[in-house]
Amino acid sequence: MTDAIETYLAANADRRLAAYLDFLRIPSISAQPEYAAACREAAEWLAGQLEAIGVEHVEVCETGGHPVVYGDWLHAPDAPTAIVYCHYDVQPVDPIALWETAPFEPFVKGDRMIGRGSADDKGQIHIHLRATEAILATRAALPVNLKFVFEGEEESSSVHLDAWLEANKERLGADLALISDSGFFEGNRPAITVGLRGICYIQVDVTGTAFDLHSGTFGGAVQNPANALAQIIAALKGPDGRIRVPGFYDDVVALSEVDRAAFAALPFDEEGYRNELGLPALVGEAGYSTLERRGARPTLDVNGLWGGFEGQGAKTIIPAHAHAKISCRLVPAQDPGTIFELLRAFILEVAPPGCSVDVSFLGGGKPSLTSIDHPATQAAARAIEATFGVPPLYIREGGSIPVCASFETILGLPVVLLGFTPPDDHAHSPNESMSLPNAETGIRTVVAYWDELARLPR
Ligand code: BES
Ligand code: ZN
């Protein structure tokens, strides 16, 4: 890093940390309607930050849902143009009792920032804001053209984003999209994510009578919606970990020998991983390694299950209704819409009689693979090595970022996933945290990345 950038970053360390804390105090939970105003507040806060650091044409754009924050800096006529994508929305905080302190009262503990969104994904927005700020403050110009797109619905399947991308195709012209919403490999080894799974999220509602019944008076004569739901869920997956929905695997692209060798070559300490989770065993689809099952094979998991009496003690009822939230992680070339139809047909087919079953679509996202060999990915690898001191691993991750496929299909752009969160960040869990050394070095990586990109032959 140049002395000027380091001097600037050193002089502004406290201010930088304070801004990060301010951002984390805004409870921008996209999934819960009561936080809609907070999402807007986060968008406006971000717009203010972009303006303050010298980004132009800053706009809080309406989408029909939570706003997208756009801003650009386009004064490098002979250099490439990159879209920078992150999301300012965060996951809900439940179960609140397991947090050390309130999720939106962030604090620094050792070398970690703790708080909802500290890693996923506000910490990565922090990195980009501060990298851009440092370059503009010290050099008065960026080496490349940047178009910032910070969205507010990623944790809710980016429902309105595709329409916004379509409507803004013209102003989003670029050479590549850089997504910072991924992280490092186990052991906090620098990594570039080159594969993401897609997702198909559904809800199953099973209804019996209009109100709960006495389970003695009626038990044996009527269907129990909770039992029926359990039967449905049990039918979805076999003991071998295979999903039993007919057609589910039809579009799955089989792993090649090269893919499997790449997974096998990763420095993965499976016992350490299991121990850290405090589990007696790791389980999954037969015939695949843990990393393959996590990064490149589809899954089906119950995310929530409720119905009947959940209070203390015993209450003898047959519940009027029971519900489950279920999601499938998808791999190339599965399509969320197709998978939804297959799931719905199968669930209705295996549903036991005497109740009504409703299957609804809650959200989806397509899987994606990005290129290791693309010059823009290789530029990211050089920036990582120059700042973290080691070359990155290339990993396929189990999580989903719906916009990744949209950048490719709607805008026709190559995508680079450059993210810095540590693997034990507890994203989506209580006590989410970000490694501050990762964030600090990450700022330097992003600075180095724009310089690397500017040097690429056009
Ligand atoms: N940052 C994650 C995605 C991710 C996780 C990338 C792990 C790489 C490794 C992202 O914010 C996320 O959690 N996305 C949701 C998307 C869903 C709601 C459509 C996810 O994967 O559950
Ligand atoms: Zn997330």
Coordinates of C-alpha atoms and ligand atoms in Angstrom, one line a residue:
M1 CA 0.0 0.0 0.0
T2 CA 1.3 3.5 -0.7
D3 CA 2.4 5.6 2.2
A4 CA -0.2 8.2 1.5
I5 CA -3.1 5.7 1.8
E6 CA -1.6 4.1 5.0
T7 CA -1.1 7.6 6.5
Y8 CA -4.7 8.5 5.7
L9 CA -6.0 5.2 7.1
A10 CA -3.9 5.6 10.3
A11 CA -5.2 9.2 10.8
N12 CA -8.8 8.1 10.4
A13 CA -8.9 4.8 12.3
D14 CA -11.2 6.1 15.1
R15 CA -13.6 7.9 12.7
R16 CA -13.8 4.8 10.6
L17 CA -14.7 2.6 13.5
A18 CA -17.3 5.1 14.7
A19 CA -19.0 5.1 11.3
Y20 CA -19.0 1.3 11.3
L21 CA -20.7 1.3 14.7
D22 CA -23.2 3.9 13.6
F23 CA -24.2 1.8 10.6
L24 CA -24.6 -1.4 12.7
R25 CA -27.0 0.5 15.1
I26 CA -29.6 0.8 12.4
P27 CA -31.9 -2.3 12.6
S28 CA -32.4 -2.8 8.9
I29 CA -34.1 -6.2 9.0
S30 CA -35.6 -6.7 5.6
A31 CA -37.9 -9.6 6.3
Q32 CA -40.0 -8.0 9.1
P33 CA -42.4 -5.2 8.0
E34 CA -42.0 -3.3 11.3
Y35 CA -38.4 -2.5 10.3
A36 CA -39.2 -1.0 6.9
A37 CA -38.4 2.5 8.3
A38 CA -35.1 1.3 9.6
C39 CA -34.2 -0.1 6.2
R40 CA -34.9 3.3 4.7
E41 CA -32.8 4.9 7.4
A42 CA -29.9 2.6 6.5
A43 CA -30.3 3.5 2.8
E44 CA -30.3 7.2 3.6
W45 CA -27.3 6.8 5.9
L46 CA -25.4 5.0 3.1
A47 CA -26.4 7.7 0.6
G48 CA -25.0 10.3 3.0
Q49 CA -21.7 8.4 3.3
L50 CA -21.3 8.0 -0.4
E51 CA -21.8 11.7 -1.0
A52 CA -19.4 12.6 1.8
I53 CA -16.6 10.5 0.3
G54 CA -17.0 12.1 -3.2
V55 CA -19.2 9.6 -5.0
E56 CA -21.6 11.3 -7.4
H57 CA -25.2 10.8 -8.7
V58 CA -26.1 9.3 -5.3
E59 CA -29.7 8.3 -5.2
V60 CA -32.0 6.3 -2.9
C61 CA -34.0 4.4 -5.6
E62 CA -37.5 3.1 -5.0
T63 CA -38.1 -0.5 -5.9
G64 CA -41.5 -1.4 -4.6
G65 CA -39.7 -2.9 -1.6
H66 CA -36.7 -1.6 0.4
P67 CA -34.7 1.0 -1.7
V68 CA -31.5 0.4 -3.6
V69 CA -28.8 2.9 -3.0
Y70 CA -27.0 3.9 -6.2
G71 CA -23.9 6.2 -6.7
D72 CA -21.1 6.4 -9.2
W73 CA -17.7 7.9 -9.9
L74 CA -17.0 7.9 -13.6
H75 CA -13.9 9.9 -14.3
A76 CA -11.4 7.3 -15.5
P77 CA -12.1 7.4 -19.2
D78 CA -9.7 4.7 -20.3
A79 CA -10.2 2.4 -17.4
P80 CA -12.7 -0.4 -16.8
T81 CA -16.0 0.1 -15.0
A82 CA -17.1 -2.1 -12.1
I83 CA -20.4 -2.4 -10.3
V84 CA -19.8 -2.8 -6.6
Y85 CA -22.6 -4.8 -4.9
C86 CA -23.3 -5.4 -1.2
H87 CA -26.5 -5.5 0.8
Y88 CA -27.4 -3.3 3.7
D89 CA -30.3 -5.4 5.0
V90 CA -29.7 -8.0 7.8
Q91 CA -31.3 -11.1 9.1
P92 CA -33.8 -11.2 12.0
V93 CA -32.3 -11.4 15.5
D94 CA -34.2 -14.3 17.1
P95 CA -33.4 -16.1 19.4
I96 CA -32.7 -12.8 21.2
A97 CA -31.9 -14.5 24.6
L98 CA -28.7 -16.0 23.1
W99 CA -27.1 -12.6 22.3
E100 CA -24.4 -11.4 24.7
T101 CA -25.7 -7.8 24.3
A102 CA -28.5 -6.3 22.2
P103 CA -28.0 -7.2 18.5
F104 CA -28.1 -3.5 17.4
E105 CA -25.8 -2.2 20.2
P106 CA -22.6 -3.3 18.5
F107 CA -19.4 -3.5 20.4
V108 CA -15.7 -4.4 19.9
K109 CA -14.6 -7.5 21.8
G110 CA -10.9 -8.4 21.3
D111 CA -10.3 -8.3 17.5
R112 CA -14.0 -8.8 16.6
M113 CA -16.9 -6.4 15.9
I114 CA -20.0 -8.0 17.4
G115 CA -23.5 -7.1 16.2
R116 CA -26.2 -8.1 13.7
G117 CA -24.8 -7.3 10.2
S118 CA -21.2 -6.8 11.4
A119 CA -20.2 -9.4 8.8
D120 CA -23.2 -10.1 6.6
D121 CA -23.1 -7.7 5.0
K122 CA -22.5 -4.2 6.6
G123 CA -18.9 -5.0 7.4
Q124 CA -18.2 -5.4 3.7
I125 CA -20.0 -2.2 2.8
H126 CA -17.7 -0.6 5.5
I127 CA -14.7 -2.0 3.6
H128 CA -15.8 -0.5 0.3
L129 CA -16.8 2.9 1.7
R130 CA -13.5 3.3 3.5
A131 CA -11.3 2.1 0.5
T132 CA -13.0 4.5 -1.9
E133 CA -12.7 7.3 0.7
A134 CA -9.0 6.7 1.2
I135 CA -8.3 6.7 -2.6
L136 CA -10.3 9.8 -3.3
A137 CA -8.9 11.7 -0.3
T138 CA -5.3 10.9 -1.2
R139 CA -5.3 10.9 -5.0
A140 CA -8.4 12.9 -5.9
A141 CA -9.3 10.2 -8.5
L142 CA -10.1 6.5 -8.6
P143 CA -8.1 4.3 -11.0
V144 CA -11.3 2.8 -12.4
N145 CA -15.0 3.8 -12.8
L146 CA -17.3 2.5 -10.0
K147 CA -21.0 2.2 -9.8
F148 CA -22.2 1.3 -6.3
V149 CA -25.4 -0.8 -5.9
F150 CA -26.3 -1.4 -2.3
E151 CA -29.5 -3.3 -2.0
G152 CA -31.9 -3.8 0.9
E153 CA -33.6 -7.1 0.3
E154 CA -30.9 -9.7 -0.2
E155 CA -31.8 -11.6 3.0
S156 CA -35.4 -11.7 1.6
S157 CA -34.5 -13.2 -1.8
S158 CA -33.9 -9.9 -3.5
V159 CA -37.6 -9.9 -4.6
H160 CA -37.6 -6.5 -6.3
L161 CA -34.0 -6.4 -7.5
D162 CA -34.3 -8.0 -11.0
A163 CA -37.0 -5.5 -12.0
W164 CA -34.7 -2.7 -10.8
L165 CA -31.8 -4.1 -12.8
E166 CA -33.9 -4.4 -15.9
A167 CA -35.2 -0.9 -15.5
N168 CA -31.7 0.5 -15.0
K169 CA -29.8 -1.5 -17.6
E170 CA -28.6 1.6 -19.3
R171 CA -27.0 3.3 -16.3
L172 CA -25.6 0.0 -15.1
G173 CA -23.4 -0.6 -18.1
A174 CA -20.0 -2.0 -16.9
D175 CA -17.2 -4.4 -17.5
L176 CA -17.8 -6.5 -14.4
A177 CA -19.7 -6.8 -11.2
L178 CA -17.8 -7.2 -7.9
I179 CA -19.9 -8.8 -5.1
S180 CA -18.7 -8.5 -1.6
D181 CA -21.0 -10.8 0.4
S182 CA -18.9 -13.9 0.8
G183 CA -16.0 -14.9 3.0
F184 CA -12.8 -16.8 3.8
F185 CA -12.3 -20.6 4.1
E186 CA -12.1 -22.6 7.4
G187 CA -9.1 -21.5 9.4
N188 CA -9.7 -17.9 8.1
R189 CA -7.7 -18.6 4.9
P190 CA -8.2 -16.0 2.2
A191 CA -10.5 -17.3 -0.4
I192 CA -12.4 -16.3 -3.6
T193 CA -15.8 -17.9 -3.9
V194 CA -16.4 -19.2 -7.4
G195 CA -19.7 -21.0 -6.8
L196 CA -22.9 -20.3 -4.9
R197 CA -26.0 -22.4 -4.5
G198 CA -29.5 -21.2 -5.5
I199 CA -32.5 -21.5 -3.3
C200 CA -36.2 -22.4 -3.4
Y201 CA -38.0 -21.4 -0.2
I202 CA -41.6 -22.7 0.5
Q203 CA -44.1 -22.8 3.3
V204 CA -46.4 -25.7 4.0
D205 CA -49.7 -25.0 5.8
V206 CA -51.8 -28.0 7.0
T207 CA -55.3 -27.2 8.2
G208 CA -57.9 -29.4 9.9
T209 CA -60.8 -28.1 11.9
A210 CA -61.6 -24.4 12.6
F211 CA -60.3 -24.6 16.2
D212 CA -58.3 -27.0 18.4
L213 CA -60.2 -30.1 19.5
H214 CA -60.2 -32.2 22.7
S215 CA -57.7 -35.0 21.8
G216 CA -59.6 -37.5 23.9
T217 CA -63.0 -36.8 22.6
F218 CA -61.9 -36.6 19.0
G219 CA -58.6 -38.5 18.9
G220 CA -58.9 -41.5 16.6
A221 CA -61.7 -40.0 14.6
V222 CA -60.0 -37.1 12.8
Q223 CA -56.7 -36.3 11.1
N224 CA -54.1 -34.4 13.2
P225 CA -52.5 -31.6 11.1
A226 CA -49.3 -31.8 13.1
N227 CA -49.0 -35.6 12.5
A228 CA -49.9 -35.1 8.8
L229 CA -47.2 -32.5 8.5
A230 CA -44.6 -34.8 10.1
Q231 CA -45.6 -37.5 7.6
I232 CA -45.1 -35.1 4.7
I233 CA -41.7 -34.0 5.9
A234 CA -40.6 -37.5 6.6
A235 CA -41.5 -38.4 3.0
L236 CA -39.3 -35.7 1.5
K237 CA -35.9 -37.2 2.3
G238 CA -34.5 -40.7 2.6
P239 CA -32.1 -42.0 5.3
D240 CA -29.4 -41.8 2.6
G241 CA -29.8 -38.1 2.5
R242 CA -31.3 -38.2 -1.0
I243 CA -34.3 -36.0 -1.7
R244 CA -37.3 -38.2 -2.8
V245 CA -39.2 -35.7 -4.8
P246 CA -39.4 -37.1 -8.3
G247 CA -37.5 -35.1 -10.9
F248 CA -35.6 -33.2 -8.2
Y249 CA -32.1 -34.2 -9.5
D250 CA -33.0 -34.1 -13.2
D251 CA -31.2 -30.8 -14.0
V252 CA -28.3 -31.3 -11.6
V253 CA -25.0 -31.0 -13.4
A254 CA -22.9 -33.9 -12.1
L255 CA -19.5 -33.0 -10.5
S256 CA -16.7 -33.6 -12.9
E257 CA -13.4 -35.2 -11.9
V258 CA -11.8 -31.8 -11.9
D259 CA -14.5 -30.4 -9.6
R260 CA -14.0 -33.3 -7.2
A261 CA -10.3 -32.9 -7.2
A262 CA -10.6 -29.2 -6.4
F263 CA -12.8 -30.0 -3.4
A264 CA -10.4 -32.8 -2.3
A265 CA -7.4 -30.4 -2.5
L266 CA -8.8 -27.8 -0.1
P267 CA -7.1 -27.9 3.3
F268 CA -10.2 -28.9 5.3
D269 CA -9.9 -30.2 8.8
E270 CA -13.1 -32.1 9.0
E271 CA -12.7 -33.2 12.7
G272 CA -12.0 -29.6 13.7
Y273 CA -15.1 -28.4 11.8
R274 CA -17.2 -31.0 13.5
N275 CA -15.8 -30.2 16.9
E276 CA -16.3 -26.5 16.5
L277 CA -20.0 -27.2 15.9
G278 CA -20.1 -29.4 19.0
L279 CA -21.7 -32.3 17.0
P280 CA -21.4 -36.0 17.4
A281 CA -21.2 -36.6 13.6
L282 CA -21.6 -34.8 10.3
V283 CA -24.3 -36.2 8.0
G284 CA -25.5 -35.7 4.5
E285 CA -26.0 -37.3 1.1
A286 CA -24.2 -40.6 0.7
G287 CA -21.4 -40.7 -1.8
Y288 CA -20.1 -37.1 -1.4
S289 CA -17.6 -35.4 0.8
T290 CA -18.6 -32.8 3.4
L291 CA -17.3 -30.0 1.2
E292 CA -19.1 -31.4 -1.9
R293 CA -22.3 -31.8 0.0
R294 CA -22.0 -28.2 1.4
G295 CA -20.9 -26.5 -1.8
A296 CA -22.1 -28.4 -4.8
R297 CA -25.0 -30.8 -4.0
P298 CA -28.6 -29.8 -3.4
T299 CA -30.3 -30.0 0.0
L300 CA -33.7 -29.9 1.6
D301 CA -34.0 -28.5 5.1
V302 CA -36.8 -27.6 7.4
N303 CA -36.2 -24.0 8.6
G304 CA -39.1 -23.7 11.0
L305 CA -41.9 -25.9 12.3
W306 CA -44.8 -24.9 14.4
G307 CA -48.4 -25.8 15.4
G308 CA -50.4 -27.0 18.4
F309 CA -49.6 -26.3 22.0
E310 CA -46.1 -24.9 22.7
G311 CA -46.5 -23.6 26.3
Q312 CA -45.4 -25.3 29.5
G313 CA -47.0 -28.5 30.7
A314 CA -49.5 -30.7 28.9
K315 CA -52.5 -29.6 26.9
T316 CA -54.5 -32.4 25.3
I317 CA -55.6 -31.0 21.9
I318 CA -55.6 -31.9 18.3
P319 CA -54.2 -28.7 16.8
A320 CA -56.4 -27.0 14.2
H321 CA -53.3 -26.3 12.0
A322 CA -49.6 -26.9 11.6
H323 CA -46.9 -25.2 9.5
A324 CA -43.4 -25.6 8.2
K325 CA -40.9 -23.4 6.4
I326 CA -38.7 -25.5 4.1
S327 CA -35.9 -24.5 1.8
C328 CA -33.9 -26.4 -0.8
R329 CA -30.4 -25.2 -1.8
L330 CA -30.0 -25.7 -5.5
V331 CA -27.0 -26.3 -7.7
P332 CA -26.4 -25.7 -11.4
A333 CA -28.6 -26.1 -13.5
Q334 CA -31.6 -26.4 -11.1
D335 CA -34.3 -23.7 -11.4
P336 CA -36.2 -22.5 -8.4
G337 CA -39.5 -22.2 -10.2
T338 CA -39.3 -25.8 -11.6
I339 CA -38.2 -27.1 -8.2
F340 CA -41.2 -25.4 -6.5
E341 CA -43.6 -27.1 -8.9
L342 CA -42.0 -30.5 -8.3
L343 CA -42.1 -30.0 -4.5
R344 CA -45.7 -28.8 -4.5
A345 CA -46.9 -31.7 -6.6
F346 CA -45.1 -34.3 -4.4
I347 CA -46.3 -32.8 -1.1
L348 CA -49.9 -32.8 -2.3
E349 CA -49.5 -36.4 -3.5
V350 CA -48.1 -37.7 -0.2
A351 CA -50.4 -35.6 2.0
P352 CA -52.5 -37.9 4.2
P353 CA -56.3 -37.6 3.9
G354 CA -58.6 -35.6 6.3
C355 CA -56.9 -32.2 6.2
S356 CA -56.1 -29.5 3.6
V357 CA -52.6 -28.8 2.6
D358 CA -51.4 -25.5 1.0
V359 CA -47.9 -25.1 -0.4
S360 CA -46.7 -21.6 -1.2
F361 CA -43.5 -20.0 -2.7
L362 CA -41.7 -17.7 -0.3
G363 CA -38.7 -16.9 -2.5
G364 CA -36.0 -18.2 -4.8
G365 CA -32.6 -17.5 -6.3
K366 CA -30.6 -19.2 -9.0
P367 CA -27.3 -21.0 -8.5
S368 CA -24.2 -19.6 -10.1
L369 CA -20.6 -20.4 -11.0
T370 CA -18.0 -17.8 -11.7
S371 CA -14.7 -18.1 -13.6
I372 CA -11.4 -18.7 -11.8
D373 CA -9.5 -17.9 -15.0
H374 CA -11.2 -14.6 -15.8
P375 CA -8.6 -11.7 -15.7
A376 CA -10.8 -9.8 -13.2
T377 CA -10.8 -12.9 -10.8
Q378 CA -7.0 -13.2 -11.2
A379 CA -6.6 -9.5 -10.5
A380 CA -8.5 -10.2 -7.2
A381 CA -6.2 -13.1 -6.4
R382 CA -3.2 -10.8 -6.8
A383 CA -4.8 -8.1 -4.6
I384 CA -5.4 -10.7 -1.9
E385 CA -1.9 -12.0 -2.1
A386 CA -0.4 -8.6 -2.0
T387 CA -2.3 -7.6 1.1
F388 CA -3.0 -10.8 3.1
G389 CA 0.4 -12.3 2.2
V390 CA -1.0 -15.6 0.8
P391 CA -2.8 -16.5 -2.4
P392 CA -6.5 -17.2 -2.1
L393 CA -8.2 -20.6 -2.2
Y394 CA -11.0 -21.0 -4.7
I395 CA -14.1 -22.3 -3.0
R396 CA -17.7 -23.2 -3.9
E397 CA -20.0 -22.0 -1.1
G398 CA -23.4 -23.3 0.1
G399 CA -25.0 -19.9 0.6
S400 CA -27.0 -18.0 -2.0
I401 CA -26.7 -14.5 -3.5
P402 CA -29.5 -14.3 -6.0
V403 CA -28.1 -11.2 -7.7
C404 CA -25.0 -13.1 -8.8
A405 CA -27.0 -15.0 -11.5
S406 CA -28.9 -11.8 -12.3
F407 CA -25.7 -9.8 -13.1
E408 CA -24.8 -12.5 -15.6
T409 CA -28.2 -13.0 -17.2
I410 CA -29.7 -9.5 -17.0
L411 CA -26.6 -7.3 -17.4
G412 CA -24.4 -9.8 -19.2
L413 CA -21.5 -9.1 -16.8
P414 CA -18.8 -11.4 -15.4
V415 CA -18.9 -11.6 -11.6
V416 CA -16.1 -11.6 -9.1
L417 CA -16.9 -12.6 -5.5
L418 CA -14.4 -10.8 -3.3
G419 CA -15.4 -11.1 0.4
F420 CA -13.7 -11.0 3.7
T421 CA -15.8 -12.4 6.5
P422 CA -14.3 -15.1 8.7
P423 CA -15.9 -18.5 8.4
D424 CA -16.9 -18.4 12.1
D425 CA -18.7 -15.1 11.8
H426 CA -22.0 -16.6 13.1
A427 CA -23.9 -14.9 10.2
H428 CA -27.6 -15.4 10.7
S429 CA -27.0 -16.6 14.3
P430 CA -26.8 -14.8 17.7
N431 CA -23.5 -12.9 18.3
E432 CA -22.7 -12.4 14.7
S433 CA -19.1 -11.0 14.4
M434 CA -16.6 -9.6 12.0
S435 CA -12.8 -10.0 12.2
L436 CA -11.5 -6.4 12.5
P437 CA -8.1 -7.5 11.0
N438 CA -9.9 -9.0 8.0
A439 CA -11.9 -5.7 7.6
E440 CA -8.8 -3.5 8.0
T441 CA -6.7 -5.6 5.5
G442 CA -9.8 -5.9 3.3
I443 CA -9.8 -2.1 2.9
R444 CA -6.2 -2.4 1.5
T445 CA -7.2 -5.4 -0.7
V446 CA -10.0 -3.3 -2.3
V447 CA -7.6 -0.4 -2.9
A448 CA -5.1 -2.9 -4.5
Y449 CA -7.9 -4.5 -6.5
W450 CA -8.9 -1.2 -8.2
D451 CA -5.3 -0.6 -9.1
E452 CA -4.9 -4.2 -10.4
L453 CA -8.0 -3.8 -12.5
A454 CA -6.8 -0.5 -14.0
R455 CA -3.6 -2.3 -15.1
L456 CA -5.4 -5.0 -17.0
P457 CA -5.1 -4.8 -20.8
R458 CA -8.3 -3.5 -22.2
Ligands
BES1 N1 -23.7 -13.6 2.6 C1 -24.8 -14.6 2.4 C2 -24.5 -15.6 1.3 C3 -23.3 -16.4 1.5 C4 -23.2 -17.2 2.6 C5 -22.2 -16.4 0.6 C6 -22.1 -18.0 2.9 C7 -21.1 -17.2 0.8 C8 -21.0 -18.0 2.0 C9 -26.1 -13.9 2.0 O1 -26.3 -12.7 2.7 C10 -27.2 -14.8 2.4 O2 -27.3 -15.2 3.5 N2 -28.1 -15.0 1.5 C11 -29.3 -15.8 1.8 C12 -30.1 -15.6 0.5 C13 -31.5 -16.1 0.6 C14 -32.4 -15.5 1.6 C15 -32.1 -16.0 -0.8 C16 -29.0 -17.2 2.1 O3 -28.1 -17.8 1.5 O4 -29.7 -17.8 2.9
ZN2 ZN -27.0 -13.5 4.9

